[in-house]
């Protein structure tokens, strides 16, 4: 994963079980906001973004902030996404597969749904970093689609399809 500057603890987090949980949090957030299945690209993008410390630190506290305005104020997010999306996507894909195999998530056409009661609230005993990553994924699952199509969002983030 050239270009990624990760702590030892962050590297340990990149296992299919944890990335499955993070993706499930994004799907959970999307379902809470939109009451429909979460498009796979939204879940993937939210998970990739939440795994990056620089992006997590820059996230707003609520989804009331406009994504375009936020991105204009945080140019480093575009840089981080353009640099890190490919290596992190390679880490997230096995997590999504794990979530599907263990039926934490289910496919609904080109979208994902969370199996009822598969994921409870964020555990209070988790490390601060685990909690921050899961909370960020939940927020991003709700927030990313607010700007429009995921293609537009990815373009704004500087990610090429």
Coordinates of N, CA, C and O in Angstrom, one line a residue:
X1 N 0.8 -1.2 0.0 CA 0.0 0.0 0.0 C 0.9 1.2 0.0 O 0.9 2.0 1.0
X2 N 1.6 1.4 -1.1 CA 2.5 2.5 -1.2 C 1.7 3.9 -1.1 O 0.6 4.0 -1.6
X3 N 2.3 4.8 -0.4 CA 1.7 6.1 -0.2 C 0.8 6.3 1.0 O 0.6 7.4 1.5
X4 N 0.4 5.2 1.6 CA -0.4 5.3 2.8 C 0.5 5.4 4.0 O 1.4 4.6 4.2
X5 N 0.2 6.3 4.9 CA 1.0 6.4 6.1 C 0.1 6.0 7.3 O -0.8 6.7 7.7
X6 N 0.2 4.7 7.7 CA -0.6 4.2 8.7 C 0.2 3.7 9.9 O 1.3 3.3 9.8
X7 N -0.5 3.9 11.1 CA 0.1 3.4 12.3 C 0.0 1.9 12.3 O -0.7 1.2 11.5
X8 N 0.8 1.3 13.2 CA 0.8 -0.2 13.4 C -0.7 -0.7 13.7 O -1.1 -1.7 13.2
X9 N -1.3 0.0 14.6 CA -2.7 -0.3 14.9 C -3.6 -0.3 13.7 O -4.5 -1.1 13.5
X10 N -3.5 0.8 12.9 CA -4.3 0.9 11.7 C -4.1 -0.3 10.7 O -5.1 -0.8 10.2
X11 N -2.9 -0.7 10.6 CA -2.6 -1.8 9.7 C -3.2 -3.1 10.2 O -3.7 -3.9 9.5
X12 N -3.3 -3.2 11.5 CA -3.9 -4.4 12.1 C -5.4 -4.4 11.9 O -6.0 -5.5 11.9
X13 N -6.0 -3.2 11.7 CA -7.4 -3.1 11.5 C -7.8 -3.6 10.1 O -9.0 -4.0 9.9
X14 N -6.9 -3.7 9.2 CA -7.2 -4.0 7.8 C -7.3 -5.5 7.6 O -6.6 -6.2 7.0
X15 N -8.3 -6.1 8.2 CA -8.7 -7.5 8.1 C -10.1 -7.6 7.6 O -10.9 -6.6 7.9
X16 N -10.5 -8.6 7.0 CA -11.8 -8.7 6.4 C -13.0 -8.6 7.4 O -14.0 -8.0 7.1
X17 N -12.8 -9.1 8.6 CA -13.8 -9.0 9.6 C -14.1 -7.5 10.0 O -15.2 -7.0 10.1
X18 N -13.0 -6.7 10.2 CA -13.2 -5.3 10.6 C -13.7 -4.5 9.4 O -14.6 -3.7 9.6
X19 N -13.2 -4.7 8.3 CA -13.6 -3.9 7.1 C -15.1 -4.3 6.8 O -15.9 -3.4 6.3
X20 N -15.5 -5.5 7.1 CA -16.9 -5.9 6.9 C -17.8 -5.1 7.9 O -18.8 -4.6 7.5
X21 N -17.3 -5.0 9.1 CA -18.1 -4.2 10.1 C -18.2 -2.7 9.7 O -19.2 -2.1 9.8
X22 N -17.1 -2.2 9.2 CA -17.1 -0.8 8.8 C -18.0 -0.6 7.6 O -18.8 0.4 7.6
X23 N -18.0 -1.5 6.7 CA -18.9 -1.4 5.5 C -20.4 -1.5 6.0 O -21.3 -0.8 5.6
X24 N -20.6 -2.4 7.0 CA -21.9 -2.6 7.5 C -22.4 -1.3 8.2 O -23.6 -0.9 8.1
X25 N -21.5 -0.6 8.9 CA -21.8 0.7 9.5 C -22.3 1.7 8.4 O -23.2 2.5 8.6
X26 N -21.6 1.7 7.3 CA -22.0 2.6 6.2 C -23.3 2.3 5.7 O -24.2 3.2 5.4
X27 N -23.6 1.0 5.5 CA -24.9 0.6 5.0 C -26.0 0.9 6.1 O -27.1 1.3 5.7
X28 N -25.7 0.7 7.3 CA -26.6 1.1 8.4 C -26.9 2.6 8.4 O -28.1 2.9 8.5
X29 N -25.9 3.4 8.2 CA -26.1 4.8 8.1 C -27.0 5.2 7.0 O -27.9 6.0 7.1
X30 N -26.7 4.6 5.8 CA -27.5 4.9 4.6 C -29.0 4.5 4.8 O -29.9 5.2 4.5
X31 N -29.2 3.3 5.4 CA -30.6 2.8 5.6 C -31.3 3.7 6.6 O -32.5 4.0 6.4
X32 N -30.6 4.3 7.6 CA -31.2 5.2 8.5 C -31.7 6.4 7.9 O -32.8 7.0 8.2
X33 N -30.9 6.9 6.9 CA -31.2 8.2 6.3 C -32.2 8.1 5.1 O -33.1 8.9 4.9
X34 N -32.0 7.0 4.3 CA -32.8 6.9 3.1 C -33.8 5.8 3.0 O -34.6 5.7 2.1
X35 N -33.8 4.9 4.0 CA -34.8 3.8 4.1 C -34.9 2.9 2.8 O -35.9 2.6 2.4
X36 N -33.7 2.7 2.3 CA -33.6 1.8 1.1 C -32.2 1.2 1.1 O -31.3 1.7 1.8
X37 N -32.0 0.2 0.2 CA -30.7 -0.4 0.1 C -29.6 0.6 -0.2 O -29.8 1.6 -0.9
X38 N -28.4 0.3 0.2 CA -27.2 1.2 0.0 C -26.5 0.8 -1.3 O -26.1 -0.4 -1.4
X39 N -26.4 1.7 -2.2 CA -25.6 1.3 -3.5 C -24.2 0.9 -3.1 O -23.6 1.5 -2.2
X40 N -23.8 -0.2 -3.7 CA -22.4 -0.7 -3.4 C -21.3 0.4 -3.5 O -20.5 0.4 -2.6
X41 N -21.3 1.3 -4.5 CA -20.3 2.3 -4.5 C -20.3 3.2 -3.3 O -19.3 3.7 -2.9
X42 N -21.5 3.5 -2.8 CA -21.6 4.4 -1.6 C -21.0 3.7 -0.4 O -20.2 4.3 0.3
X43 N -21.3 2.4 -0.2 CA -20.7 1.6 0.9 C -19.2 1.5 0.8 O -18.5 1.7 1.7
X44 N -18.8 1.3 -0.4 CA -17.3 1.1 -0.7 C -16.6 2.5 -0.4 O -15.6 2.5 0.3
X45 N -17.1 3.5 -1.0 CA -16.5 4.9 -0.8 C -16.5 5.3 0.7 O -15.5 5.8 1.2
X46 N -17.6 5.1 1.4 CA -17.7 5.5 2.8 C -16.7 4.7 3.6 O -16.0 5.2 4.5
X47 N -16.5 3.4 3.3 CA -15.6 2.6 4.0 C -14.2 3.0 3.7 O -13.4 3.2 4.7
X48 N -13.8 3.2 2.5 CA -12.5 3.7 2.1 C -12.2 5.0 2.8 O -11.1 5.2 3.4
X49 N -13.1 5.9 2.8 CA -12.9 7.3 3.4 C -12.7 7.1 4.9 O -11.9 7.8 5.5
X50 N -13.5 6.3 5.6 CA -13.5 6.2 7.0 C -12.2 5.6 7.5 O -11.8 5.8 8.7
X51 N -11.6 4.8 6.7 CA -10.3 4.2 7.1 C -9.1 5.1 7.1 O -8.0 4.8 7.6
X52 N -9.3 6.3 6.5 CA -8.2 7.3 6.4 C -8.2 8.3 7.5 O -9.2 9.1 7.6
X53 N -7.2 8.3 8.4 CA -7.2 9.3 9.5 C -7.4 10.7 9.1 O -8.1 11.5 9.8
X54 N -6.7 11.1 8.1 CA -6.8 12.5 7.7 C -8.2 12.9 7.3 O -8.7 14.0 7.5
X55 N -8.9 12.0 6.7 CA -10.3 12.3 6.3 C -11.2 12.3 7.5 O -12.1 13.1 7.7
X56 N -11.0 11.3 8.4 CA -11.9 11.2 9.6 C -11.8 12.5 10.4 O -12.8 13.0 10.9
X57 N -10.6 13.0 10.5 CA -10.4 14.2 11.3 C -11.1 15.4 10.7 O -11.4 16.4 11.4
X58 N -11.2 15.4 9.4 CA -11.8 16.6 8.7 C -13.3 16.5 8.6 O -14.0 17.5 8.2
X59 N -13.9 15.4 8.9 CA -15.4 15.2 8.7 C -16.1 16.2 9.6 O -15.8 16.4 10.7
X60 N -17.3 16.7 9.1 CA -18.1 17.5 9.9 C -18.8 16.7 11.0 O -18.9 15.5 10.9
X61 N -19.4 17.4 11.9 CA -20.1 16.7 13.0 C -21.4 16.2 12.6 O -21.9 15.2 13.1
X62 N -22.0 16.8 11.6 CA -23.4 16.5 11.1 C -23.4 16.4 9.6 O -22.5 16.9 9.0
X63 N -24.5 15.9 9.1 CA -24.6 15.8 7.6 C -25.3 17.1 7.1 O -25.5 17.2 5.9
X64 N -25.5 18.1 7.9 CA -26.1 19.3 7.4 C -25.1 20.1 6.5 O -25.6 20.9 5.7
X65 N -23.8 19.9 6.7 CA -22.9 20.6 5.8 C -23.0 20.1 4.4 O -23.1 18.9 4.2
X66 N -22.8 20.9 3.5 CA -22.8 20.5 2.1 C -21.5 19.8 1.7 O -20.4 20.3 2.1
X67 N -21.6 18.7 1.0 CA -20.4 18.0 0.6 C -19.5 18.9 -0.3 O -18.3 18.9 0.0
X68 N -20.0 19.6 -1.2 CA -19.2 20.4 -2.1 C -18.5 21.5 -1.4 O -17.3 21.7 -1.6
X69 N -19.2 22.1 -0.5 CA -18.5 23.2 0.3 C -17.4 22.6 1.2 O -16.3 23.2 1.3
X70 N -17.7 21.5 1.8 CA -16.8 20.8 2.7 C -15.5 20.4 1.9 O -14.4 20.6 2.4
X71 N -15.7 19.9 0.7 CA -14.5 19.5 -0.1 C -13.7 20.7 -0.5 O -12.5 20.6 -0.6
X72 N -14.4 21.8 -0.8 CA -13.6 23.0 -1.2 C -12.8 23.5 0.0 O -11.7 24.1 -0.2
X73 N -13.3 23.3 1.2 CA -12.6 23.7 2.4 C -11.5 22.7 2.9 O -10.6 23.0 3.7
X74 N -11.6 21.5 2.3 CA -10.6 20.4 2.7 C -10.0 19.8 1.5 O -10.3 18.6 1.2
X75 N -9.2 20.5 0.8 CA -8.5 20.0 -0.4 C -7.7 18.7 -0.1 O -7.6 17.9 -1.0
X76 N -7.2 18.6 1.1 CA -6.4 17.4 1.4 C -7.3 16.1 1.3 O -6.7 15.0 1.0
X77 N -8.6 16.2 1.4 CA -9.4 15.0 1.2 C -9.3 14.5 -0.2 O -9.2 13.3 -0.5
X78 N -9.3 15.4 -1.2 CA -9.2 15.0 -2.6 C -7.8 14.3 -2.8 O -7.7 13.3 -3.6
X79 N -6.8 14.9 -2.3 CA -5.5 14.4 -2.4 C -5.4 13.0 -1.8 O -4.9 12.0 -2.4
X80 N -5.9 12.8 -0.6 CA -5.9 11.5 0.1 C -6.7 10.5 -0.7 O -6.2 9.4 -0.8
X81 N -7.8 10.9 -1.2 CA -8.6 9.9 -2.0 C -8.0 9.5 -3.3 O -7.9 8.3 -3.6
X82 N -7.4 10.5 -4.0 CA -6.8 10.1 -5.3 C -5.6 9.2 -5.0 O -5.3 8.3 -5.8
X83 N -4.9 9.4 -3.9 CA -3.7 8.6 -3.6 C -4.0 7.3 -3.0 O -3.3 6.3 -3.3
X84 N -5.0 7.2 -2.2 CA -5.3 6.0 -1.4 C -6.4 5.1 -1.8 O -6.6 4.0 -1.2
X85 N -7.3 5.6 -2.7 CA -8.5 4.8 -3.0 C -8.2 3.4 -3.6 O -8.8 2.4 -3.1
X86 N -7.2 3.3 -4.4 CA -6.9 2.0 -5.0 C -6.4 1.0 -4.0 O -6.9 -0.1 -3.9
X87 N -5.4 1.3 -3.2 CA -4.9 0.4 -2.2 C -5.9 0.1 -1.1 O -6.0 -1.1 -0.7
X88 N -6.7 1.0 -0.7 CA -7.7 0.8 0.3 C -8.9 0.0 -0.2 O -9.4 -0.9 0.5
X89 N -9.2 0.2 -1.5 CA -10.3 -0.6 -2.1 C -9.9 -2.1 -2.1 O -10.8 -2.9 -1.9
X90 N -8.6 -2.3 -2.3 CA -8.1 -3.7 -2.3 C -8.3 -4.3 -1.0 O -8.4 -5.6 -0.8
X91 N -8.3 -3.5 0.1 CA -8.4 -4.0 1.5 C -9.9 -4.2 1.8 O -10.3 -5.1 2.5
X92 N -10.7 -3.3 1.3 CA -12.2 -3.3 1.6 C -12.9 -4.4 0.9 O -13.8 -5.0 1.4
X93 N -12.5 -4.7 -0.4 CA -13.2 -5.7 -1.1 C -13.4 -7.1 -0.4 O -14.4 -7.7 -0.3
X94 N -12.3 -7.6 0.2 CA -12.4 -8.9 1.0 C -13.3 -8.7 2.2 O -14.0 -9.7 2.6
X95 N -13.4 -7.5 2.7 CA -14.3 -7.3 3.8 C -15.8 -7.3 3.4 O -16.6 -7.9 4.1
X96 N -16.1 -6.8 2.2 CA -17.4 -6.9 1.7 C -17.8 -8.3 1.4 O -18.9 -8.8 1.7
X97 N -16.9 -9.0 0.8 CA -17.1 -10.4 0.5 C -17.3 -11.2 1.8 O -18.2 -12.0 1.9
X98 N -16.5 -10.9 2.8 CA -16.7 -11.6 4.1 C -18.1 -11.3 4.7 O -18.8 -12.2 5.2
X99 N -18.5 -10.0 4.6 CA -19.9 -9.6 5.1 C -21.0 -10.3 4.3 O -22.0 -10.7 5.0
X100 N -20.8 -10.5 3.1 CA -21.8 -11.3 2.3 C -21.8 -12.8 2.6 O -22.9 -13.4 2.7
X101 N -20.6 -13.3 2.8 CA -20.5 -14.8 3.1 C -21.1 -15.1 4.5 O -21.6 -16.1 4.7
X102 N -20.9 -14.2 5.4 CA -21.4 -14.4 6.8 C -22.8 -13.8 7.0 O -23.3 -13.9 8.1
X103 N -23.4 -13.3 5.9 CA -24.7 -12.8 5.9 C -24.9 -11.6 6.8 O -26.0 -11.4 7.4
X104 N -23.9 -10.9 7.0 CA -24.0 -9.6 7.7 C -24.7 -8.6 6.8 O -25.6 -7.8 7.2
X105 N -24.3 -8.7 5.5 CA -24.9 -7.9 4.4 C -25.5 -8.8 3.4 O -25.0 -10.0 3.2
X106 N -26.5 -8.3 2.7 CA -27.1 -9.1 1.6 C -27.2 -8.2 0.4 O -27.3 -7.0 0.5
X107 N -27.0 -8.8 -0.8 CA -27.2 -8.1 -2.0 C -28.6 -7.9 -2.3 O -29.4 -8.8 -2.2
X108 N -29.0 -6.7 -2.8 CA -30.3 -6.4 -3.2 C -30.1 -5.7 -4.6 O -30.0 -4.5 -4.6
X109 N -30.0 -6.5 -5.6 CA -29.6 -5.9 -6.9 C -28.2 -5.4 -6.8 O -27.3 -6.0 -6.3
X110 N -28.0 -4.1 -7.2 CA -26.6 -3.5 -7.2 C -26.4 -2.8 -5.8 O -25.5 -1.9 -5.7
X111 N -27.2 -3.2 -4.8 CA -27.1 -2.5 -3.5 C -27.0 -3.5 -2.4 O -27.1 -4.7 -2.6
X112 N -26.7 -3.0 -1.2 CA -26.5 -3.8 0.0 C -27.5 -3.5 1.0 O -27.9 -2.3 1.2
X113 N -28.0 -4.5 1.7 CA -28.8 -4.3 2.9 C -28.2 -5.0 4.1 O -27.4 -5.9 3.9
X114 N -28.5 -4.5 5.2 CA -28.0 -5.0 6.5 C -28.9 -6.1 7.0 O -30.1 -5.8 7.0
X115 N -28.4 -7.2 7.3 CA -29.3 -8.3 7.9 C -29.8 -7.8 9.2 O -29.0 -7.2 10.0
X116 N -31.1 -7.9 9.5 CA -31.6 -7.4 10.8 C -30.8 -8.0 12.0 O -30.5 -9.1 12.0
X117 N -30.5 -7.1 12.9 CA -29.8 -7.4 14.1 C -28.4 -8.0 13.9 O -27.8 -8.5 14.8
X118 N -27.8 -7.8 12.7 CA -26.5 -8.3 12.4 C -25.4 -7.5 13.1 O -24.4 -7.9 13.5
X119 N -25.7 -6.2 13.2 CA -24.8 -5.2 13.8 C -25.5 -4.4 14.8 O -26.5 -3.7 14.4
X120 N -25.1 -4.5 16.0 CA -25.7 -3.6 17.1 C -25.1 -2.3 17.1 O -24.4 -1.8 16.2
X121 N -25.3 -1.5 18.2 CA -24.7 -0.2 18.4 C -23.2 -0.4 18.5 O -22.7 -1.5 18.8
X122 N -22.5 0.7 18.2 CA -21.0 0.7 18.3 C -20.7 0.4 19.8 O -21.2 1.0 20.7
X123 N -19.8 -0.6 20.0 CA -19.5 -1.1 21.3 C -18.6 0.0 22.1 O -17.7 0.5 21.5
X124 N -19.0 0.2 23.3 CA -18.3 1.2 24.1 C -16.9 0.8 24.5 O -16.0 1.6 24.8
X125 N -16.6 -0.5 24.5 CA -15.3 -1.1 24.9 C -14.3 -1.0 23.8 O -13.1 -1.4 24.0
X126 N -14.7 -0.7 22.6 CA -13.8 -0.6 21.4 C -12.7 0.5 21.7 O -13.0 1.4 22.5
X127 N -11.6 0.4 21.0 CA -10.6 1.5 21.1 C -11.2 2.8 20.5 O -12.2 2.7 19.7
X128 N -10.6 3.9 20.8 CA -11.1 5.1 20.3 C -11.0 5.2 18.8 O -11.9 5.7 18.1
X129 N -10.0 4.5 18.2 CA -9.8 4.5 16.8 C -10.9 3.6 16.1 O -11.5 4.0 15.1
X130 N -11.2 2.5 16.7 CA -12.3 1.6 16.1 C -13.6 2.3 16.1 O -14.3 2.3 15.1
X131 N -13.9 3.0 17.2 CA -15.1 3.8 17.3 C -15.2 4.9 16.3 O -16.2 5.1 15.7
X132 N -14.1 5.6 16.1 CA -14.0 6.7 15.2 C -14.2 6.2 13.8 O -15.0 6.9 13.0
X133 N -13.6 5.1 13.4 CA -13.8 4.6 12.1 C -15.2 4.2 11.8 O -15.8 4.5 10.8
X134 N -15.8 3.5 12.8 CA -17.2 3.0 12.6 C -18.2 4.2 12.5 O -19.1 4.3 11.7
X135 N -18.0 5.2 13.4 CA -18.8 6.4 13.4 C -18.7 7.2 12.1 O -19.7 7.7 11.5
X136 N -17.5 7.3 11.6 CA -17.2 8.0 10.3 C -17.9 7.2 9.1 O -18.6 7.9 8.3
X137 N -17.9 5.9 9.1 CA -18.5 5.1 8.1 C -20.1 5.3 8.1 O -20.7 5.5 7.1
X138 N -20.6 5.4 9.3 CA -22.0 5.6 9.5 C -22.4 7.0 9.0 O -23.4 7.1 8.3
X139 N -21.7 8.0 9.4 CA -21.9 9.3 8.9 C -21.8 9.4 7.4 O -22.7 10.0 6.7
X140 N -20.8 8.8 6.8 CA -20.5 8.9 5.4 C -21.6 8.1 4.6 O -22.0 8.6 3.5
X141 N -22.1 7.1 5.1 CA -23.2 6.3 4.5 C -24.5 7.2 4.4 O -25.2 7.1 3.4
X142 N -24.7 8.1 5.3 CA -25.8 9.0 5.3 C -25.5 10.2 4.4 O -26.4 10.7 3.8
X143 N -24.3 10.7 4.4 CA -23.9 12.0 3.9 C -23.6 11.9 2.4 O -23.9 12.8 1.6
X144 N -22.8 10.9 2.0 CA -22.3 10.9 0.6 C -23.4 11.0 -0.5 O -23.3 11.8 -1.4
X145 N -24.5 10.3 -0.3 CA -25.6 10.4 -1.3 C -26.3 11.7 -1.3 O -27.1 12.0 -2.3
X146 N -26.1 12.6 -0.4 CA -26.9 13.8 -0.2 C -26.6 14.8 -1.4 O -27.4 15.7 -1.6
X147 N -25.5 14.7 -2.0 CA -25.1 15.6 -3.1 C -25.6 15.2 -4.5 O -25.7 16.0 -5.3
X148 N -26.0 13.9 -4.6 CA -26.5 13.5 -5.9 C -26.0 12.1 -6.2 O -25.8 11.3 -5.3
X149 N -25.8 11.8 -7.4 CA -25.3 10.5 -7.8 C -24.0 10.2 -7.3 O -23.2 11.1 -7.1
X150 N -23.7 8.9 -7.1 CA -22.4 8.5 -6.6 C -21.3 8.9 -7.6 O -20.1 9.2 -7.2
X151 N -21.6 8.9 -8.9 CA -20.6 9.3 -9.9 C -20.2 10.8 -9.7 O -19.0 11.1 -9.8
X152 N -21.2 11.6 -9.3 CA -20.9 13.0 -9.0 C -20.0 13.1 -7.8 O -19.0 13.9 -7.8
X153 N -20.3 12.4 -6.8 CA -19.6 12.4 -5.5 C -18.1 11.9 -5.8 O -17.2 12.5 -5.3
X154 N -18.0 10.8 -6.5 CA -16.6 10.3 -6.8 C -15.8 11.4 -7.6 O -14.6 11.5 -7.4
X155 N -16.5 12.0 -8.5 CA -15.8 13.1 -9.3 C -15.3 14.2 -8.4 O -14.2 14.7 -8.5
X156 N -16.2 14.6 -7.5 CA -15.9 15.7 -6.5 C -14.7 15.3 -5.6 O -13.9 16.1 -5.2
X157 N -14.7 14.0 -5.3 CA -13.6 13.5 -4.5 C -12.3 13.3 -5.2 O -11.3 13.0 -4.7
X158 N -12.3 13.4 -6.6 CA -11.1 13.2 -7.4 C -10.8 11.8 -7.7 O -9.7 11.4 -8.1
X159 N -11.8 10.9 -7.6 CA -11.7 9.5 -7.8 C -12.2 9.2 -9.3 O -13.3 9.6 -9.6
X160 N -11.3 8.6 -10.0 CA -11.7 8.2 -11.4 C -12.3 6.9 -11.4 O -11.8 5.9 -10.8
X161 N -13.4 6.7 -12.1 CA -14.1 5.4 -12.3 C -13.4 4.5 -13.2 O -12.8 4.9 -14.2

